[in-house]
């Protein structure tokens, strides 16, 4: 909740140009996202994030987030943008903010917990990890009057973290702004009501970003330390989920290019542990006031044999791709590793598409496996306003051009087009660049693509 007063303004156009200059990481640079909450489901990590696109860059700035955006990946290099999955007041009429979420799956239902700013915690539900989520109880789940929350000095009632233990008991960790302000409360199996009073926990230099994970029978409570302690992510360890915690050390230092609040989510995917967090490198590079414009990063963490966590090393591009992309299956255009200049939006019929396309903008999809050999390309385009092309290049923006898709509107009323073109014979594994060409801005929207063998 640390705030700086910056008074710089920027045009939307120059922001887009500056963002285009970014390299591989942060993992998503076409949106400002923060406070990740991680859910691993069916070998895929879903990150639920505060939507910093909603925060003003003019005036004093502020945290005005009223929606949660979800991104997901099963390879940790290409990320799918699922867009807004929950928003207030539409999804929870009593709430005016939705900050720093955390999500969990139980019996085929997905539960999303969020802070109404620092003034209470809500729950929303969906049958899909990508929403839409709505509030099933019509009121906050945790308020100051919830037994056990008070007494507390200057409590920030936010940053919920939901954790289900191996015995099926669910817990909600939350709180902020003081060593004695950590709280944990049991949830009933319905996940939308509490069981008993909140238990008081303490953590040295506790500021915000409560998180719980369990490895080899040890419970790790991690959190952001306060500004005097450097806003590191520290952790405590215990053999019990709600008591007996002792300080363990530092999961990670204040990330580079962050300069302000820190917030982590620790998760295990395909046998390895990772930490998602935010910094402010996208806004910094764009030269805009950065306090309220954060972006998501990710790095690997390691537990030692003695149960301690090695202090994480922040990298620009340190993770291995876990899985290659199969180009013979339909791939959504909003799944990519790098981009230049584009945006994404929700389609009229639901689902997402790439939009805001200008000449020479691109998306890059990493590690596409052409070992079976491709000879042709097809793509679904919509909202064609002007003719253009999509150049398909391999491994760099100036790499070999293997095909050119002509995008032409042939019927006035037609809304979507399935278009195709021949390509050179493509073999082996490549990064694929789709480079958009047109003489006008936003000539078409890009929905999905695939390659074929003939
Ligand atoms: O995004 C608003 C607040 O900033 C979060 O709730 C805190 O964890 C901090 O990141």
Short mmCIF file of C-alpha atoms and ligand atoms in Angstrom, two decimals:
data_model
loop_
_atom_site.label_atom_id
_atom_site.label_comp_id
_atom_site.label_asym_id
_atom_site.label_seq_id
_atom_site.Cartn_x
_atom_site.Cartn_y
_atom_site.Cartn_z
CA UNK A 1 0.00 0.00 0.00
CA UNK A 2 3.04 2.31 -0.21
CA UNK A 3 2.21 5.26 -2.46
CA UNK A 4 4.39 7.81 -4.18
CA UNK A 5 3.12 11.07 -5.57
CA UNK A 6 4.13 11.26 -9.18
CA UNK A 7 2.68 13.82 -11.53
CA UNK A 8 3.63 12.87 -15.06
CA UNK A 9 1.25 12.30 -17.92
CA UNK A 10 1.62 10.25 -21.05
CA UNK A 11 -0.29 9.70 -24.26
CA UNK A 12 -1.71 6.25 -24.93
CA UNK A 13 0.23 6.14 -28.19
CA UNK A 14 3.67 6.67 -26.69
CA UNK A 15 2.89 4.06 -24.04
CA UNK A 16 2.26 1.44 -26.71
CA UNK A 17 5.45 2.34 -28.60
CA UNK A 18 7.55 2.09 -25.45
CA UNK A 19 6.04 -1.24 -24.39
CA UNK A 20 6.91 -2.68 -27.77
CA UNK A 21 10.61 -2.43 -26.97
CA UNK A 22 10.40 -5.07 -24.23
CA UNK A 23 12.21 -8.40 -24.26
CA UNK A 24 10.95 -11.83 -23.18
CA UNK A 25 10.15 -11.07 -19.54
CA UNK A 26 8.01 -9.72 -17.87
CA UNK A 27 5.68 -12.54 -18.83
CA UNK A 28 2.91 -10.21 -19.97
CA UNK A 29 3.64 -6.69 -21.19
CA UNK A 30 0.45 -5.76 -23.08
CA UNK A 31 -1.39 -5.34 -19.77
CA UNK A 32 -0.46 -3.90 -16.39
CA UNK A 33 -1.09 -6.66 -13.84
CA UNK A 34 -0.08 -7.13 -10.19
CA UNK A 35 -0.47 -9.12 -6.96
CA UNK A 36 -0.55 -12.59 -8.57
CA UNK A 37 -2.43 -15.43 -6.91
CA UNK A 38 -1.47 -18.83 -8.38
CA UNK A 39 -3.70 -21.86 -8.95
CA UNK A 40 -2.27 -25.01 -10.54
CA UNK A 41 -4.98 -27.07 -12.18
CA UNK A 42 -4.46 -29.92 -14.64
CA UNK A 43 -0.76 -29.13 -15.18
CA UNK A 44 -1.48 -25.51 -15.99
CA UNK A 45 -0.79 -22.47 -13.80
CA UNK A 46 -3.48 -19.80 -13.65
CA UNK A 47 -2.38 -16.42 -12.29
CA UNK A 48 -5.19 -14.19 -11.02
CA UNK A 49 -4.03 -10.60 -10.92
CA UNK A 50 -5.06 -7.12 -9.80
CA UNK A 51 -5.89 -5.20 -12.97
CA UNK A 52 -3.52 -2.21 -12.89
CA UNK A 53 -4.80 -1.08 -16.32
CA UNK A 54 -7.59 0.48 -14.27
CA UNK A 55 -5.25 2.71 -12.27
CA UNK A 56 -4.79 6.30 -13.45
CA UNK A 57 -1.37 7.53 -14.58
CA UNK A 58 -2.38 11.15 -14.26
CA UNK A 59 -2.87 13.18 -11.09
CA UNK A 60 -1.74 11.51 -7.86
CA UNK A 61 -2.50 8.04 -9.15
CA UNK A 62 -4.24 5.44 -7.00
CA UNK A 63 -5.08 1.76 -6.66
CA UNK A 64 -8.53 1.75 -8.26
CA UNK A 65 -8.65 -1.88 -9.41
CA UNK A 66 -12.19 -3.17 -9.79
CA UNK A 67 -11.47 -6.32 -11.72
CA UNK A 68 -9.34 -9.44 -11.75
CA UNK A 69 -7.52 -10.59 -14.90
CA UNK A 70 -6.42 -14.20 -15.38
CA UNK A 71 -3.47 -15.40 -17.45
CA UNK A 72 -2.38 -19.02 -17.73
CA UNK A 73 0.39 -21.20 -19.11
CA UNK A 74 1.38 -24.86 -19.27
CA UNK A 75 4.90 -24.16 -20.59
CA UNK A 76 5.87 -20.98 -18.61
CA UNK A 77 6.93 -19.15 -21.80
CA UNK A 78 3.70 -18.74 -23.76
CA UNK A 79 0.88 -17.15 -21.72
CA UNK A 80 -2.81 -17.14 -22.57
CA UNK A 81 -4.70 -13.97 -21.72
CA UNK A 82 -8.18 -14.89 -20.41
CA UNK A 83 -9.10 -11.25 -19.82
CA UNK A 84 -11.28 -10.03 -16.96
CA UNK A 85 -12.72 -13.00 -15.03
CA UNK A 86 -14.34 -11.07 -12.18
CA UNK A 87 -15.32 -7.46 -11.63
CA UNK A 88 -17.11 -5.36 -9.09
CA UNK A 89 -19.77 -4.27 -8.51
CA UNK A 90 -21.10 -6.53 -11.32
CA UNK A 91 -19.81 -9.74 -9.69
CA UNK A 92 -20.20 -8.64 -6.04
CA UNK A 93 -22.62 -5.74 -5.60
CA UNK A 94 -21.40 -4.76 -2.10
CA UNK A 95 -17.75 -4.31 -3.20
CA UNK A 96 -16.12 -1.29 -4.80
CA UNK A 97 -12.59 -2.71 -5.29
CA UNK A 98 -11.07 -6.08 -6.15
CA UNK A 99 -7.44 -6.38 -5.10
CA UNK A 100 -4.82 -9.10 -4.76
CA UNK A 101 -6.81 -12.31 -5.31
CA UNK A 102 -6.14 -15.95 -4.59
CA UNK A 103 -8.03 -18.94 -6.02
CA UNK A 104 -8.54 -22.62 -5.40
CA UNK A 105 -10.47 -25.55 -6.90
CA UNK A 106 -12.68 -27.85 -4.81
CA UNK A 107 -15.03 -30.53 -6.16
CA UNK A 108 -15.08 -29.01 -9.64
CA UNK A 109 -15.86 -25.48 -8.41
CA UNK A 110 -13.40 -22.59 -8.39
CA UNK A 111 -13.32 -20.07 -5.55
CA UNK A 112 -11.72 -16.65 -5.85
CA UNK A 113 -11.00 -14.52 -2.76
CA UNK A 114 -10.29 -10.80 -3.11
CA UNK A 115 -9.74 -7.69 -1.04
CA UNK A 116 -12.34 -4.94 -1.20
CA UNK A 117 -9.42 -2.55 -1.08
CA UNK A 118 -8.15 -2.91 2.51
CA UNK A 119 -11.68 -2.99 3.95
CA UNK A 120 -12.77 -6.60 3.91
CA UNK A 121 -12.51 -9.81 1.93
CA UNK A 122 -15.00 -11.31 -0.50
CA UNK A 123 -15.44 -14.65 -2.21
CA UNK A 124 -16.63 -15.36 -5.75
CA UNK A 125 -17.37 -18.67 -7.46
CA UNK A 126 -17.28 -20.20 -10.92
CA UNK A 127 -17.40 -23.61 -12.57
CA UNK A 128 -14.40 -22.71 -14.71
CA UNK A 129 -10.94 -21.45 -13.74
CA UNK A 130 -11.42 -18.65 -16.24
CA UNK A 131 -14.72 -17.47 -14.83
CA UNK A 132 -16.92 -15.59 -14.93
CA UNK A 133 -16.80 -15.49 -11.11
CA UNK A 134 -19.72 -14.16 -9.07
CA UNK A 135 -20.30 -13.70 -5.35
CA UNK A 136 -22.57 -16.44 -3.97
CA UNK A 137 -23.18 -14.85 -0.52
CA UNK A 138 -23.97 -11.21 -1.31
CA UNK A 139 -21.75 -9.79 1.45
CA UNK A 140 -18.13 -9.79 2.63
CA UNK A 141 -16.75 -13.12 3.87
CA UNK A 142 -14.37 -11.37 6.31
CA UNK A 143 -15.07 -8.03 7.98
CA UNK A 144 -13.73 -6.28 11.07
CA UNK A 145 -16.67 -7.77 12.98
CA UNK A 146 -15.69 -11.35 12.00
CA UNK A 147 -14.72 -13.02 15.32
CA UNK A 148 -10.97 -12.95 15.91
CA UNK A 149 -10.12 -10.25 13.36
CA UNK A 150 -9.95 -7.59 16.06
CA UNK A 151 -8.28 -6.34 18.14
CA UNK A 152 -5.70 -5.11 15.64
CA UNK A 153 -3.90 -1.81 15.18
CA UNK A 154 -4.25 -0.17 11.76
CA UNK A 155 -5.25 -3.49 10.19
CA UNK A 156 -5.36 -3.75 6.40
CA UNK A 157 -8.11 -6.32 5.93
CA UNK A 158 -6.97 -7.69 2.59
CA UNK A 159 -4.55 -9.97 0.66
CA UNK A 160 -6.45 -13.24 1.21
CA UNK A 161 -4.63 -16.50 0.51
CA UNK A 162 -6.68 -19.69 0.36
CA UNK A 163 -4.97 -22.98 1.17
CA UNK A 164 -6.42 -26.51 1.34
CA UNK A 165 -4.38 -28.89 3.47
CA UNK A 166 -3.85 -32.58 2.63
CA UNK A 167 -6.59 -33.54 5.13
CA UNK A 168 -9.10 -31.38 3.22
CA UNK A 169 -9.29 -28.53 5.78
CA UNK A 170 -9.31 -25.15 4.04
CA UNK A 171 -7.73 -22.03 5.57
CA UNK A 172 -7.81 -18.37 4.61
CA UNK A 173 -4.73 -16.32 5.56
CA UNK A 174 -5.00 -12.54 5.39
CA UNK A 175 -4.13 -9.19 6.97
CA UNK A 176 -1.56 -6.45 6.70
CA UNK A 177 0.31 -3.55 8.25
CA UNK A 178 1.83 -4.82 11.50
CA UNK A 179 3.68 -7.80 12.96
CA UNK A 180 0.59 -8.78 14.96
CA UNK A 181 -1.86 -8.42 12.09
CA UNK A 182 -1.54 -11.86 10.46
CA UNK A 183 -4.81 -13.79 10.67
CA UNK A 184 -5.89 -17.24 9.58
CA UNK A 185 -9.42 -18.61 9.69
CA UNK A 186 -10.80 -22.05 8.86
CA UNK A 187 -13.24 -22.29 5.96
CA UNK A 188 -16.12 -24.76 5.90
CA UNK A 189 -16.15 -27.36 3.11
CA UNK A 190 -18.55 -25.09 1.15
CA UNK A 191 -15.61 -22.63 0.90
CA UNK A 192 -17.98 -19.67 1.23
CA UNK A 193 -18.39 -19.57 5.01
CA UNK A 194 -15.98 -19.50 7.95
CA UNK A 195 -15.65 -21.98 10.79
CA UNK A 196 -14.89 -20.39 14.15
CA UNK A 197 -12.79 -17.33 14.93
CA UNK A 198 -9.75 -15.99 13.13
CA UNK A 199 -6.53 -17.13 14.78
CA UNK A 200 -3.85 -14.51 15.50
CA UNK A 201 -0.39 -15.11 14.06
CA UNK A 202 2.65 -12.84 14.20
CA UNK A 203 5.43 -12.38 11.66
CA UNK A 204 8.48 -10.12 12.00
CA UNK A 205 8.11 -6.97 9.84
CA UNK A 206 4.79 -8.20 8.42
CA UNK A 207 3.43 -5.78 5.86
CA UNK A 208 1.19 -7.60 3.34
CA UNK A 209 0.97 -10.42 0.72
CA UNK A 210 0.21 -13.41 2.98
CA UNK A 211 0.89 -16.72 1.22
CA UNK A 212 0.95 -20.36 2.37
CA UNK A 213 2.53 -23.37 0.70
CA UNK A 214 3.43 -26.81 1.98
CA UNK A 215 6.43 -28.90 0.95
CA UNK A 216 7.54 -32.20 2.49
CA UNK A 217 5.22 -31.73 5.45
CA UNK A 218 6.52 -28.22 6.29
CA UNK A 219 4.15 -25.25 6.21
CA UNK A 220 5.74 -22.08 4.77
CA UNK A 221 4.06 -18.76 5.50
CA UNK A 222 5.60 -16.12 3.23
CA UNK A 223 4.85 -12.40 3.14
CA UNK A 224 6.14 -9.01 2.11
CA UNK A 225 8.16 -7.32 4.84
CA UNK A 226 7.63 -3.63 5.54
CA UNK A 227 9.59 -0.76 3.91
CA UNK A 228 12.10 -0.55 6.80
CA UNK A 229 12.92 -4.23 6.23
CA UNK A 230 13.27 -3.63 2.49
CA UNK A 231 9.97 -5.12 1.29
CA UNK A 232 11.65 -8.53 0.89
CA UNK A 233 9.57 -11.68 0.67
CA UNK A 234 10.36 -13.39 3.99
CA UNK A 235 9.08 -16.72 5.24
CA UNK A 236 8.32 -18.56 8.46
CA UNK A 237 8.18 -22.35 8.88
CA UNK A 238 6.09 -24.64 11.04
CA UNK A 239 4.88 -28.21 11.28
CA UNK A 240 1.33 -26.89 11.85
CA UNK A 241 -0.75 -24.63 9.55
CA UNK A 242 -1.83 -22.11 12.21
CA UNK A 243 0.76 -22.12 14.99
CA UNK A 244 4.40 -22.73 15.89
CA UNK A 245 5.85 -20.59 13.11
CA UNK A 246 9.52 -19.56 13.36
CA UNK A 247 11.28 -17.11 11.07
CA UNK A 248 12.97 -19.02 8.21
CA UNK A 249 14.69 -16.45 6.01
CA UNK A 250 14.32 -14.61 2.72
CA UNK A 251 12.51 -16.12 -0.28
CA UNK A 252 13.46 -13.14 -2.43
CA UNK A 253 14.77 -9.62 -2.14
CA UNK A 254 12.91 -6.57 -3.41
CA UNK A 255 12.82 -7.29 -7.19
CA UNK A 256 14.82 -5.11 -9.57
CA UNK A 257 12.81 -2.31 -11.20
CA UNK A 258 10.13 -2.52 -8.51
CA UNK A 259 10.82 0.40 -6.14
CA UNK A 260 7.62 -0.12 -4.16
CA UNK A 261 5.27 -2.78 -2.78
CA UNK A 262 6.12 -6.43 -3.40
CA UNK A 263 3.72 -9.37 -3.69
CA UNK A 264 4.39 -13.06 -4.33
CA UNK A 265 2.61 -16.32 -5.11
CA UNK A 266 4.49 -19.59 -4.65
CA UNK A 267 3.39 -22.69 -6.58
CA UNK A 268 4.55 -26.10 -7.77
CA UNK A 269 4.19 -27.03 -11.42
CA UNK A 270 5.35 -30.34 -12.91
CA UNK A 271 7.68 -31.06 -9.98
CA UNK A 272 9.36 -27.65 -9.63
CA UNK A 273 8.60 -24.67 -7.39
CA UNK A 274 8.19 -21.13 -8.74
CA UNK A 275 7.43 -17.67 -7.43
CA UNK A 276 5.27 -15.26 -9.40
CA UNK A 277 5.65 -11.63 -8.35
CA UNK A 278 5.38 -8.16 -9.80
CA UNK A 279 7.76 -5.38 -10.59
CA UNK A 280 7.44 -2.12 -12.51
CA UNK A 281 9.81 -2.57 -15.44
CA UNK A 282 7.16 -2.09 -18.16
CA UNK A 283 6.10 1.29 -16.80
CA UNK A 284 9.70 2.23 -16.07
CA UNK A 285 10.74 1.50 -19.66
CA UNK A 286 7.68 3.33 -20.95
CA UNK A 287 8.67 6.36 -18.86
CA UNK A 288 5.29 6.63 -17.17
CA UNK A 289 4.56 7.05 -13.44
CA UNK A 290 5.06 3.50 -12.26
CA UNK A 291 3.71 3.12 -8.73
CA UNK A 292 0.26 2.00 -9.82
CA UNK A 293 1.33 0.26 -13.06
CA UNK A 294 2.88 -3.09 -12.21
CA UNK A 295 3.64 -6.15 -14.33
CA UNK A 296 4.01 -9.86 -13.62
CA UNK A 297 7.32 -11.78 -13.50
CA UNK A 298 8.19 -15.35 -12.58
CA UNK A 299 11.27 -17.24 -11.36
CA UNK A 300 12.20 -20.62 -9.96
CA UNK A 301 12.68 -21.25 -6.22
CA UNK A 302 14.41 -24.11 -4.47
CA UNK A 303 13.81 -25.86 -1.12
CA UNK A 304 16.96 -27.25 0.51
CA UNK A 305 17.26 -30.67 2.13
CA UNK A 306 17.20 -28.89 5.53
CA UNK A 307 13.81 -27.42 4.63
CA UNK A 308 15.03 -23.86 4.09
CA UNK A 309 14.39 -21.91 0.91
CA UNK A 310 17.35 -20.57 -1.09
CA UNK A 311 16.99 -16.86 -1.75
CA UNK A 312 15.58 -16.63 -5.27
CA UNK A 313 17.56 -15.11 -8.11
CA UNK A 314 15.58 -12.70 -10.28
CA UNK A 315 16.11 -13.32 -13.98
CA UNK A 316 15.10 -11.65 -17.23
CA UNK A 317 14.62 -14.92 -19.08
CA UNK A 318 15.66 -17.65 -16.66
CA UNK A 319 13.01 -20.33 -17.09
CA UNK A 320 13.03 -23.29 -19.43
CA UNK A 321 10.02 -23.85 -21.67
CA UNK A 322 8.25 -26.89 -20.17
CA UNK A 323 6.38 -28.00 -23.29
CA UNK A 324 6.44 -27.17 -27.01
CA UNK A 325 3.44 -25.74 -28.81
CA UNK A 326 1.63 -28.14 -31.19
CA UNK A 327 0.96 -26.01 -34.30
CA UNK A 328 -1.46 -28.57 -35.75
CA UNK A 329 -4.00 -27.80 -33.02
CA UNK A 330 -5.98 -24.56 -32.93
CA UNK A 331 -3.96 -22.01 -30.92
CA UNK A 332 -5.67 -18.89 -29.62
CA UNK A 333 -4.00 -15.71 -30.88
CA UNK A 334 -4.01 -14.35 -27.31
CA UNK A 335 -1.43 -17.03 -26.41
CA UNK A 336 2.08 -15.71 -26.95
CA UNK A 337 5.49 -15.11 -25.44
CA UNK A 338 6.36 -11.68 -26.81
CA UNK A 339 4.39 -8.96 -28.50
CA UNK A 340 4.82 -5.56 -30.00
CA UNK A 341 2.08 -2.97 -29.74
CA UNK A 342 -1.04 -5.15 -29.69
CA UNK A 343 -3.83 -5.40 -27.14
CA UNK A 344 -6.37 -8.11 -26.39
CA UNK A 345 -10.11 -7.88 -25.93
CA UNK A 346 -13.17 -10.01 -25.23
CA UNK A 347 -15.07 -11.04 -28.37
CA UNK A 348 -18.80 -10.41 -28.70
CA UNK A 349 -19.44 -14.17 -28.50
CA UNK A 350 -17.03 -14.65 -25.55
CA UNK A 351 -13.38 -15.69 -25.63
CA UNK A 352 -10.51 -13.35 -26.45
CA UNK A 353 -8.82 -11.99 -29.58
CA UNK A 354 -5.80 -9.85 -30.47
CA UNK A 355 -6.74 -6.30 -31.46
CA UNK A 356 -5.28 -2.78 -31.62
CA UNK A 357 -3.04 -3.97 -34.44
CA UNK A 358 -0.87 -1.45 -36.28
CA UNK A 359 1.58 -1.94 -39.13
CA UNK A 360 4.63 -4.00 -37.99
CA UNK A 361 3.10 -4.99 -34.65
CA UNK A 362 3.64 -8.65 -33.91
CA UNK A 363 3.15 -11.57 -31.58
CA UNK A 364 5.79 -14.26 -31.08
CA UNK A 365 4.91 -17.82 -30.04
CA UNK A 366 7.87 -19.64 -28.54
CA UNK A 367 9.00 -23.21 -29.15
CA UNK A 368 6.58 -24.39 -31.84
CA UNK A 369 7.20 -28.04 -32.75
CA UNK A 370 7.11 -28.52 -36.54
CA UNK A 371 8.87 -31.90 -36.48
CA UNK A 372 5.87 -33.43 -38.30
CA UNK A 373 6.36 -30.89 -41.12
CA UNK A 374 3.97 -28.06 -42.04
CA UNK A 375 3.06 -26.86 -45.58
CA UNK A 376 0.11 -24.51 -44.98
CA UNK A 377 -1.39 -22.08 -42.47
CA UNK A 378 -4.93 -21.11 -41.56
CA UNK A 379 -6.31 -18.43 -39.27
CA UNK A 380 -9.60 -16.95 -38.09
CA UNK A 381 -9.81 -13.18 -38.43
CA UNK A 382 -12.66 -10.87 -37.52
CA UNK A 383 -13.71 -7.26 -37.81
CA UNK A 384 -11.81 -6.76 -41.07
CA UNK A 385 -11.87 -3.01 -41.74
CA UNK A 386 -9.08 -2.87 -44.27
CA UNK A 387 -6.97 -5.27 -46.30
CA UNK A 388 -3.59 -6.31 -44.98
CA UNK A 389 -1.33 -9.31 -44.53
CA UNK A 390 0.20 -11.42 -41.78
CA UNK A 391 3.83 -12.35 -42.45
CA UNK A 392 4.97 -15.59 -40.84
CA UNK A 393 8.67 -15.58 -39.95
CA UNK A 394 10.80 -18.01 -37.98
CA UNK A 395 13.06 -17.35 -34.98
CA UNK A 396 13.39 -13.57 -35.27
CA UNK A 397 11.46 -10.62 -36.56
CA UNK A 398 13.71 -10.62 -39.63
CA UNK A 399 13.98 -14.43 -39.82
CA UNK A 400 13.05 -16.51 -42.88
CA UNK A 401 9.61 -15.60 -44.23
CA UNK A 402 7.78 -18.92 -44.61
CA UNK A 403 4.37 -17.59 -45.59
CA UNK A 404 2.14 -14.56 -46.07
CA UNK A 405 -1.55 -14.64 -45.24
CA UNK A 406 -3.64 -12.15 -47.22
CA UNK A 407 -6.37 -10.62 -45.08
CA UNK A 408 -9.15 -9.32 -47.34
CA UNK A 409 -12.77 -8.55 -46.68
CA UNK A 410 -14.87 -10.12 -49.44
CA UNK A 411 -18.46 -9.58 -48.20
CA UNK A 412 -19.75 -6.40 -46.55
CA UNK A 413 -21.82 -8.15 -43.85
CA UNK A 414 -19.42 -10.97 -43.03
CA UNK A 415 -18.00 -10.72 -39.49
CA UNK A 416 -15.43 -13.53 -39.37
CA UNK A 417 -13.18 -15.09 -41.99
CA UNK A 418 -11.32 -18.40 -42.05
CA UNK A 419 -8.32 -17.66 -44.30
CA UNK A 420 -5.40 -19.80 -45.38
CA UNK A 421 -2.16 -19.74 -47.34
CA UNK A 422 0.58 -22.12 -48.43
CA UNK A 423 3.89 -21.99 -46.55
CA UNK A 424 7.43 -23.18 -47.25
CA UNK A 425 8.04 -26.62 -45.80
CA UNK A 426 8.62 -26.03 -42.07
CA UNK A 427 10.47 -28.62 -39.95
CA UNK A 428 12.06 -28.66 -36.47
CA UNK A 429 11.24 -26.42 -33.48
CA UNK A 430 10.96 -22.66 -34.04
CA UNK A 431 9.78 -19.43 -32.48
CA UNK A 432 7.04 -18.18 -34.82
CA UNK A 433 6.58 -14.46 -35.44
CA UNK A 434 3.22 -13.27 -36.82
CA UNK A 435 3.97 -9.78 -38.14
CA UNK A 436 0.94 -7.67 -38.97
CA UNK A 437 1.08 -5.46 -42.09
CA UNK A 438 -1.44 -2.82 -43.09
CA UNK A 439 -1.64 0.74 -44.31
CA UNK A 440 -4.24 1.64 -41.65
CA UNK A 441 -4.53 1.20 -37.88
CA UNK A 442 -6.52 -1.71 -36.43
CA UNK A 443 -7.29 -3.27 -39.84
CA UNK A 444 -8.46 -6.62 -38.40
CA UNK A 445 -8.60 -8.72 -35.25
CA UNK A 446 -6.76 -12.03 -34.91
CA UNK A 447 -8.71 -14.86 -33.23
CA UNK A 448 -6.81 -18.15 -33.68
CA UNK A 449 -4.38 -20.01 -35.95
CA UNK A 450 -3.04 -23.45 -36.89
CA UNK A 451 -0.70 -25.04 -39.41
CA UNK A 452 -1.54 -28.04 -41.58
CA UNK A 453 0.60 -30.66 -43.27
CA UNK A 454 -0.85 -30.10 -46.75
O1 LIG B 1 -2.47 -3.88 -5.14
C1 LIG B 1 -2.89 -3.26 -3.96
C2 LIG B 1 -2.06 -3.71 -2.79
O2 LIG B 1 -0.70 -3.45 -3.05
C3 LIG B 1 -2.09 -5.21 -2.50
O3 LIG B 1 -3.25 -5.61 -1.84
C4 LIG B 1 -0.85 -5.33 -1.70
O4 LIG B 1 -0.40 -6.63 -1.51
C5 LIG B 1 0.11 -4.48 -2.49
O5 LIG B 1 0.71 -5.20 -3.52
#
